[in-house]
JSON list of C-alpha atoms in Angstrom, two decimals:
[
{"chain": "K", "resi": 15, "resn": "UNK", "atom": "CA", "xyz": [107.53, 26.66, -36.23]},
{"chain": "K", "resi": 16, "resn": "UNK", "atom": "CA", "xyz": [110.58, 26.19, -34.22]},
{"chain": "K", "resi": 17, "resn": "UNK", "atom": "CA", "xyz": [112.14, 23.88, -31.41]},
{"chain": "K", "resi": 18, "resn": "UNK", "atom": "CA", "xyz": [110.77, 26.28, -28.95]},
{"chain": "K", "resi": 19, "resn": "UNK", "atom": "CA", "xyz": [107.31, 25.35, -29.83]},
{"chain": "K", "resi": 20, "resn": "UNK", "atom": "CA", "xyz": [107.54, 21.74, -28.85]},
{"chain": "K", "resi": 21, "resn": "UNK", "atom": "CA", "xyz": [106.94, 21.18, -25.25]},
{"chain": "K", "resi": 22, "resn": "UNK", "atom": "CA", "xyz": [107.73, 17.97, -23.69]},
{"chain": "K", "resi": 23, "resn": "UNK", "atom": "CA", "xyz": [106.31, 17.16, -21.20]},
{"chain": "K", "resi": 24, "resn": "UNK", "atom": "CA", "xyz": [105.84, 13.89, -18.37]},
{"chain": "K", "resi": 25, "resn": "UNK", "atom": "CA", "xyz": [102.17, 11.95, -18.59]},
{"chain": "K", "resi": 26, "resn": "UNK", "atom": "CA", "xyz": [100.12, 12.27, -15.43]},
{"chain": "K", "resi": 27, "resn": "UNK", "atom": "CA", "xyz": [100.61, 8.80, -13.83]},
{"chain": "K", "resi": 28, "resn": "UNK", "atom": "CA", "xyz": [97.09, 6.49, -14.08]},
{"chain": "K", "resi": 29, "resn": "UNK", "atom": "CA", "xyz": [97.71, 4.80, -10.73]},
{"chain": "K", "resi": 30, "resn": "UNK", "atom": "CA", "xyz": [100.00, 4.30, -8.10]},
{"chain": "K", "resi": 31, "resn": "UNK", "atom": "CA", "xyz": [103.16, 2.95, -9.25]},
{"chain": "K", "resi": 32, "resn": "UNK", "atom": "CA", "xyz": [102.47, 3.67, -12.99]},
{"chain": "K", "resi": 33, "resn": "UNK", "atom": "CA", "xyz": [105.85, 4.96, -15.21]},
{"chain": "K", "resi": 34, "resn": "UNK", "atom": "CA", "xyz": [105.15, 7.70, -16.72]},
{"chain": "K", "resi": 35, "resn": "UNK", "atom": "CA", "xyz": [106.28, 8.72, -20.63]},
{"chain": "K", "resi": 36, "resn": "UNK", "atom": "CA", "xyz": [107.53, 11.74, -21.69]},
{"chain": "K", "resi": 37, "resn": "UNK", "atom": "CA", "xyz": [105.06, 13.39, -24.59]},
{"chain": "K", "resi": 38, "resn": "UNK", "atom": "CA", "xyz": [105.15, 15.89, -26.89]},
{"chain": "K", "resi": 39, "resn": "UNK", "atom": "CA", "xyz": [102.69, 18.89, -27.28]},
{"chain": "K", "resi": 40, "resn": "UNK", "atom": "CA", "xyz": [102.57, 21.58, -29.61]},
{"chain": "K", "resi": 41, "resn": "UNK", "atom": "CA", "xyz": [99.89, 23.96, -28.75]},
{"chain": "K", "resi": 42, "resn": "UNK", "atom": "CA", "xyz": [98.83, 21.90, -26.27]},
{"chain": "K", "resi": 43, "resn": "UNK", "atom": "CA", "xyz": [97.93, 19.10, -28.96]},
{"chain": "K", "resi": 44, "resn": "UNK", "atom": "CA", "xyz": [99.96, 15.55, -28.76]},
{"chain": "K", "resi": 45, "resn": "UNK", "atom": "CA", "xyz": [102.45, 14.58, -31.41]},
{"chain": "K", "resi": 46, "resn": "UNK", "atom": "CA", "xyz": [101.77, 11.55, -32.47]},
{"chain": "K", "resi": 47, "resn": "UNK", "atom": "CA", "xyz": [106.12, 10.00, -31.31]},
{"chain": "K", "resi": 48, "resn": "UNK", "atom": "CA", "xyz": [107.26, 7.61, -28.71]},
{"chain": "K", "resi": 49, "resn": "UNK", "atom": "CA", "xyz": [109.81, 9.29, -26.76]},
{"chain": "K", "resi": 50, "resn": "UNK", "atom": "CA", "xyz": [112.19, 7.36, -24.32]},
{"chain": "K", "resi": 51, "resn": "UNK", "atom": "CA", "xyz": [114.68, 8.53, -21.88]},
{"chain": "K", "resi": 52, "resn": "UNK", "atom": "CA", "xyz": [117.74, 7.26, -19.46]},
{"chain": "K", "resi": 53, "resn": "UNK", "atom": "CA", "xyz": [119.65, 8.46, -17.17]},
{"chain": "K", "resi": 54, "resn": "UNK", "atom": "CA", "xyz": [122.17, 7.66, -14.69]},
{"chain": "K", "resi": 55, "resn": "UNK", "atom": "CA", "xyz": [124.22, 9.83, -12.61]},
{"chain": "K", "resi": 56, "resn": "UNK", "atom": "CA", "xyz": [125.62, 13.03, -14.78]},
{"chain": "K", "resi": 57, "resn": "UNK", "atom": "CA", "xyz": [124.17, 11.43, -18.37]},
{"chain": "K", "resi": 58, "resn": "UNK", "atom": "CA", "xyz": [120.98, 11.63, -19.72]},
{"chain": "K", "resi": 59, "resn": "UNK", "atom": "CA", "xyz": [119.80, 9.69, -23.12]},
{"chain": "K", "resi": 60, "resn": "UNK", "atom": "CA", "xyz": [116.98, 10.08, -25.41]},
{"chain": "K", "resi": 61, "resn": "UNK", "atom": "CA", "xyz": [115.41, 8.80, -27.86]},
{"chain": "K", "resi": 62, "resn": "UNK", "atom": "CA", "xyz": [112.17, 9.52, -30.35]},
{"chain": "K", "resi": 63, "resn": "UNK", "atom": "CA", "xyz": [110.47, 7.00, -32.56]},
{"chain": "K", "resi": 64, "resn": "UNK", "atom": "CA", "xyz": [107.53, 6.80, -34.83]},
{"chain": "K", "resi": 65, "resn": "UNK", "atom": "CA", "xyz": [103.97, 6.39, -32.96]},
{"chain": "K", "resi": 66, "resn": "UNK", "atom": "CA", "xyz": [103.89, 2.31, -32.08]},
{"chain": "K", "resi": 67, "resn": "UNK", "atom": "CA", "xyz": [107.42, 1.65, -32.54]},
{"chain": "K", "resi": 68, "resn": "UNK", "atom": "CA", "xyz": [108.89, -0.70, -29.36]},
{"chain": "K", "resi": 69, "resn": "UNK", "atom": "CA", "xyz": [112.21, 0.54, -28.39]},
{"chain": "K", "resi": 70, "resn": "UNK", "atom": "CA", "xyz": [114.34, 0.40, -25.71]},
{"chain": "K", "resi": 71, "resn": "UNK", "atom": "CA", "xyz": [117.20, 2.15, -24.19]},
{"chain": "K", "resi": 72, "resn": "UNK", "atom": "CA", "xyz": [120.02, 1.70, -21.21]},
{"chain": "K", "resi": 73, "resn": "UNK", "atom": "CA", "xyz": [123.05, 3.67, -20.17]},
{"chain": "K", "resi": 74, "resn": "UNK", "atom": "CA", "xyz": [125.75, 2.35, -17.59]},
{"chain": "K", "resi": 75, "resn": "UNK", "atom": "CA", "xyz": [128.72, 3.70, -16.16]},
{"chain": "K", "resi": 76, "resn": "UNK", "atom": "CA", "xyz": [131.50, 1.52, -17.85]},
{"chain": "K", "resi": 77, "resn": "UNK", "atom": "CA", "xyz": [133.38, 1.55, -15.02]},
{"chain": "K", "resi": 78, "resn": "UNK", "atom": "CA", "xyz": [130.84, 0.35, -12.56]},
{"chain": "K", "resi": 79, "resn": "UNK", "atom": "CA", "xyz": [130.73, -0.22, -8.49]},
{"chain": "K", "resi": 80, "resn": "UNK", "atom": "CA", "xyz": [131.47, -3.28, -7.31]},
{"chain": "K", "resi": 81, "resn": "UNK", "atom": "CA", "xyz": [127.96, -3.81, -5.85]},
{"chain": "K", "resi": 82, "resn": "UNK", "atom": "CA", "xyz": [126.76, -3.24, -9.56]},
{"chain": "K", "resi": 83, "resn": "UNK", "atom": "CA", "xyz": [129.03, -5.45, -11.17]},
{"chain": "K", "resi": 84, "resn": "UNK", "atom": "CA", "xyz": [127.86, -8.34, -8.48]},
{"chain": "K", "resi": 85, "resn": "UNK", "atom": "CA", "xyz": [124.19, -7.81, -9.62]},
{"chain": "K", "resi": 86, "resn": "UNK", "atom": "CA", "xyz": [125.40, -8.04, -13.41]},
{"chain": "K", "resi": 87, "resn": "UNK", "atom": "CA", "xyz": [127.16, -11.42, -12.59]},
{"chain": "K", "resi": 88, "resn": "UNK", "atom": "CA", "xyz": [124.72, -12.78, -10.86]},
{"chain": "K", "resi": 89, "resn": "UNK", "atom": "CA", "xyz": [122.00, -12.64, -13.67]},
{"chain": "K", "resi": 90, "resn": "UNK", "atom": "CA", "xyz": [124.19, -12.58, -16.93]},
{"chain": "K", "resi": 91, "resn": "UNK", "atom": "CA", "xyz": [124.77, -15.77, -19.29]},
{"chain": "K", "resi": 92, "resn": "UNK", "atom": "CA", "xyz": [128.35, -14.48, -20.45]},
{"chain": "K", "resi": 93, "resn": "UNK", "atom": "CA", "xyz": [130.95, -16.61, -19.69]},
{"chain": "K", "resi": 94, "resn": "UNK", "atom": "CA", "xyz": [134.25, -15.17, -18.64]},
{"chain": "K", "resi": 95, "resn": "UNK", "atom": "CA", "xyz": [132.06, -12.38, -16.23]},
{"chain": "K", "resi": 96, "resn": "UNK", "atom": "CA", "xyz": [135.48, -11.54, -15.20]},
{"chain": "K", "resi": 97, "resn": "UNK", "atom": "CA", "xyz": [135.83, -9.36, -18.36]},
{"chain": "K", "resi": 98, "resn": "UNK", "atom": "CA", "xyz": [133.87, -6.10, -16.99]},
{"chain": "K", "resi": 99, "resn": "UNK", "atom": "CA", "xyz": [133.65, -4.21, -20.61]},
{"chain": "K", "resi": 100, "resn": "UNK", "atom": "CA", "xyz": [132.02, -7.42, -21.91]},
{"chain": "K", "resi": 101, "resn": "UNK", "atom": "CA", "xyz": [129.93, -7.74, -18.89]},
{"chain": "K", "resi": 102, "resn": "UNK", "atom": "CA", "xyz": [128.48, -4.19, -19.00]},
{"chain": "K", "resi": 103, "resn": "UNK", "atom": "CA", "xyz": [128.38, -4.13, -23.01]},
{"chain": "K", "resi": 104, "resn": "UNK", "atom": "CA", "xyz": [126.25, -7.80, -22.30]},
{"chain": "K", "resi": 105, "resn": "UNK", "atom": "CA", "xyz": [124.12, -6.27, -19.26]},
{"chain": "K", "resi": 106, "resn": "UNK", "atom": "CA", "xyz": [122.89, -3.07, -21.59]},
{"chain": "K", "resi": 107, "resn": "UNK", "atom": "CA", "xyz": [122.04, -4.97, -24.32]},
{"chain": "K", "resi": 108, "resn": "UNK", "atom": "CA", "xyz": [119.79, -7.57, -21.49]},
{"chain": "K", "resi": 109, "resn": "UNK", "atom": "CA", "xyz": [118.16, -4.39, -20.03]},
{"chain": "K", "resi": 110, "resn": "UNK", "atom": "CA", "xyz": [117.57, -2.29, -23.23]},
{"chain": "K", "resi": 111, "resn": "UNK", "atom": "CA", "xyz": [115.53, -5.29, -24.94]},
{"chain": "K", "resi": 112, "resn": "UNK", "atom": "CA", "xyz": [113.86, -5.62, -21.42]},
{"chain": "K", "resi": 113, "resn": "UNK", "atom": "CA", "xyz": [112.81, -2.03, -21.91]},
{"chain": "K", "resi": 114, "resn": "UNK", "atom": "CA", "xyz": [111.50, -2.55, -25.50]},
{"chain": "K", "resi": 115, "resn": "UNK", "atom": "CA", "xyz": [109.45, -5.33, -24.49]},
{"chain": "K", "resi": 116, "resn": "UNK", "atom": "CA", "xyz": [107.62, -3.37, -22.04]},
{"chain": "K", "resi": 117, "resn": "UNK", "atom": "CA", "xyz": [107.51, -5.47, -19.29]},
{"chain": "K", "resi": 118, "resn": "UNK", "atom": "CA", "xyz": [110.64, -4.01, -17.78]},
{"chain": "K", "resi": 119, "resn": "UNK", "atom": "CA", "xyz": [111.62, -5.54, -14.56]},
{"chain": "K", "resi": 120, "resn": "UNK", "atom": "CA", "xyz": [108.80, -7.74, -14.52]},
{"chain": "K", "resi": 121, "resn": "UNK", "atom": "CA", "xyz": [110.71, -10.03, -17.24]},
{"chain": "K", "resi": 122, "resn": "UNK", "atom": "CA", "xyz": [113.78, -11.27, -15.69]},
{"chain": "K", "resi": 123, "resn": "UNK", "atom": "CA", "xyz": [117.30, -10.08, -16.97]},
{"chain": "K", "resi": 124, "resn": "UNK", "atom": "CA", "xyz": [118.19, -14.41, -17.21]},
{"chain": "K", "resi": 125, "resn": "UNK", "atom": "CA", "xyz": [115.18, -14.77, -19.46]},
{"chain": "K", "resi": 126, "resn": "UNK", "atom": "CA", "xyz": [116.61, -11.91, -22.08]},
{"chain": "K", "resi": 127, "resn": "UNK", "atom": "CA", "xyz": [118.30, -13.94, -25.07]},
{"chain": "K", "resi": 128, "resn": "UNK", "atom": "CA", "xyz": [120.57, -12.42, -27.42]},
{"chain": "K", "resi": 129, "resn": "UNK", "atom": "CA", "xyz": [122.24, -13.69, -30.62]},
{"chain": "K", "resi": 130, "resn": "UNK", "atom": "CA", "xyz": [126.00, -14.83, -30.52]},
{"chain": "K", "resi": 131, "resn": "UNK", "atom": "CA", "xyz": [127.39, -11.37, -31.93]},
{"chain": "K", "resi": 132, "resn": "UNK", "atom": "CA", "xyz": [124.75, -9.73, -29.41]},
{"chain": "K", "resi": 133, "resn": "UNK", "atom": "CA", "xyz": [122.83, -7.55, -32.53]},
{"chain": "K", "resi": 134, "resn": "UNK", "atom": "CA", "xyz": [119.81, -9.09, -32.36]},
{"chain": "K", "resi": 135, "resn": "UNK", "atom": "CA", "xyz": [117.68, -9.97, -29.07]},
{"chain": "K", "resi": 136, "resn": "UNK", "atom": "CA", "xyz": [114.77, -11.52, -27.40]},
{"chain": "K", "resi": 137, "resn": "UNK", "atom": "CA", "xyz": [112.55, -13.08, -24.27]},
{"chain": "K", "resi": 138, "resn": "UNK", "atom": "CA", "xyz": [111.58, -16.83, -25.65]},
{"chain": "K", "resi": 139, "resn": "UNK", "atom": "CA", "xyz": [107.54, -16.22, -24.67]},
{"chain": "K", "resi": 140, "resn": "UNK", "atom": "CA", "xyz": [107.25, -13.19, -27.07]},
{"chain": "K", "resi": 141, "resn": "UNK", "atom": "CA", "xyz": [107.51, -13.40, -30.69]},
{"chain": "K", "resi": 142, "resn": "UNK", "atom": "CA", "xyz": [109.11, -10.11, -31.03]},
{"chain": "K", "resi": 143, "resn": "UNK", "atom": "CA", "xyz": [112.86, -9.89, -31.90]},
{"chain": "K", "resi": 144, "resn": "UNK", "atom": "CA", "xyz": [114.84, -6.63, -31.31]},
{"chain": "K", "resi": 145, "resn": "UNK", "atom": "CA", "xyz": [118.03, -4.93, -33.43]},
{"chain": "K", "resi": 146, "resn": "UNK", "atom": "CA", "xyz": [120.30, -4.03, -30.78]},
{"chain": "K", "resi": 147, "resn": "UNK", "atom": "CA", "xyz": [122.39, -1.02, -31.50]},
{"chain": "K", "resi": 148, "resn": "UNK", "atom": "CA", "xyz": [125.80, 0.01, -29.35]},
{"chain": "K", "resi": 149, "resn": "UNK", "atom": "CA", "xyz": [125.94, 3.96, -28.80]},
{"chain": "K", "resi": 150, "resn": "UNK", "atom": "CA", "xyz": [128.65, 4.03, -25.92]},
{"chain": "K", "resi": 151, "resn": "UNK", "atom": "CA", "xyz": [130.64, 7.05, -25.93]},
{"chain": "K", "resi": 152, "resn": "UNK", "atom": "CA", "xyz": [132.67, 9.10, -23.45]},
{"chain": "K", "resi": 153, "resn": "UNK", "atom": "CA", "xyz": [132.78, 6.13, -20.59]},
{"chain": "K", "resi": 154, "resn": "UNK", "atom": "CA", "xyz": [129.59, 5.27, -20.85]},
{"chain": "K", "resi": 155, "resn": "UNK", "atom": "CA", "xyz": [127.87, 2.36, -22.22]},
{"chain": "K", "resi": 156, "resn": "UNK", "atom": "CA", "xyz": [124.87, 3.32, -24.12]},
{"chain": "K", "resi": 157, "resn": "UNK", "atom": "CA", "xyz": [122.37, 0.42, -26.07]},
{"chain": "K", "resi": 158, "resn": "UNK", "atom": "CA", "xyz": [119.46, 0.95, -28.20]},
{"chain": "K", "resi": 159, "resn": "UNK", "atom": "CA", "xyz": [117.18, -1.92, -28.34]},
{"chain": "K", "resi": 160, "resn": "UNK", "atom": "CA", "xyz": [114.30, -1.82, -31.69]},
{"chain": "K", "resi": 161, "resn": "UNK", "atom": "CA", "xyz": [111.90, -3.93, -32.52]},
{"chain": "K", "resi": 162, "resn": "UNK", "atom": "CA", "xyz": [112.46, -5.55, -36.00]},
{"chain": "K", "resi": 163, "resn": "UNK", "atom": "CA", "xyz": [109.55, -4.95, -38.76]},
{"chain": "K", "resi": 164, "resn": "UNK", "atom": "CA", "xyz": [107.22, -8.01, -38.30]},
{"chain": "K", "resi": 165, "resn": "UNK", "atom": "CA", "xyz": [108.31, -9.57, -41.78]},
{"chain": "K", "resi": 166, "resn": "UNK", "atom": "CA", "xyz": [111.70, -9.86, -40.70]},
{"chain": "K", "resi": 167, "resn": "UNK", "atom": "CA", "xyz": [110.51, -11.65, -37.29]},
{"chain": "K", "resi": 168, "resn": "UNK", "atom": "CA", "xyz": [112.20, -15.54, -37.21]}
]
């Protein structure tokens, strides 16, 4: 078997409004990963886990707009949100644990907490905590958010 043999391919959607996953197939039968992709603008990021494992990703321009960097301010707890590298390196982390939990946009970026060296993350109503991994290169700013094994939950 080969790479050529693996088709990936995007989930019908199950309603209106429904995000679709990517999936693999190999002779038309599902393997059993969880695949996740980003992208923004000219960059495109994925990532495969084992079946069931919660993981989140997010990819920014680290030089953003200055309509992006408003909406980053305006929902951020950092302090000095004059410090854009911090800001964006702050905002990834926020939106990749968002996208591990699952809820996405419907959990909002203020409610994302994350530990003092920003490694570890959560949202207060959900036991699950989250290992948050930086993987910026080449301008952009690139997070991986995964959720910790259950015995090493707080």
């Amino acid at each position: 078997m080969s790479e050529k043999d693996v088709l990936i391919v995007r989930e019908a959607p199950g309603s209106f409004g429904f995000h679709t996953q990517l999936v693999a197939e190999i002779d038309g039968d599902v393997v059993p990963l969880t695949i996740r992709n980003i992208s923004f603008r000219a960059a495109t990021v994925v990532a495969i886990g084992e079946p069931g494992l919660a993981f989140g990703l997010d990819l920014r321009d680290a030089q953003p707009d200055p309509d992006t960097l408003a909406d980053m301010r305006r929902h951020s707890h950092i302090f000095n949100e004059d410090d854009t590298a911090a800001l964006v390196h702050h905002w990834t982390r926020v939106q990749a644990v968002r996208d591990a939990d699952g809820r996405g946009t419907r959990v909002a970026a203020e409610h994302v907490r994350l530990d003092a060296g920003g490694r570890r993350g959560w949202i207060p109503d959900r036991r699950a905590r989250y290992d948050v991994v930086d993987l910026s290169r080449d301008g952009w700013v690139i997070t991986l958010a995964v959720a910790r094994p259950s015995s090493d939950e707080d």
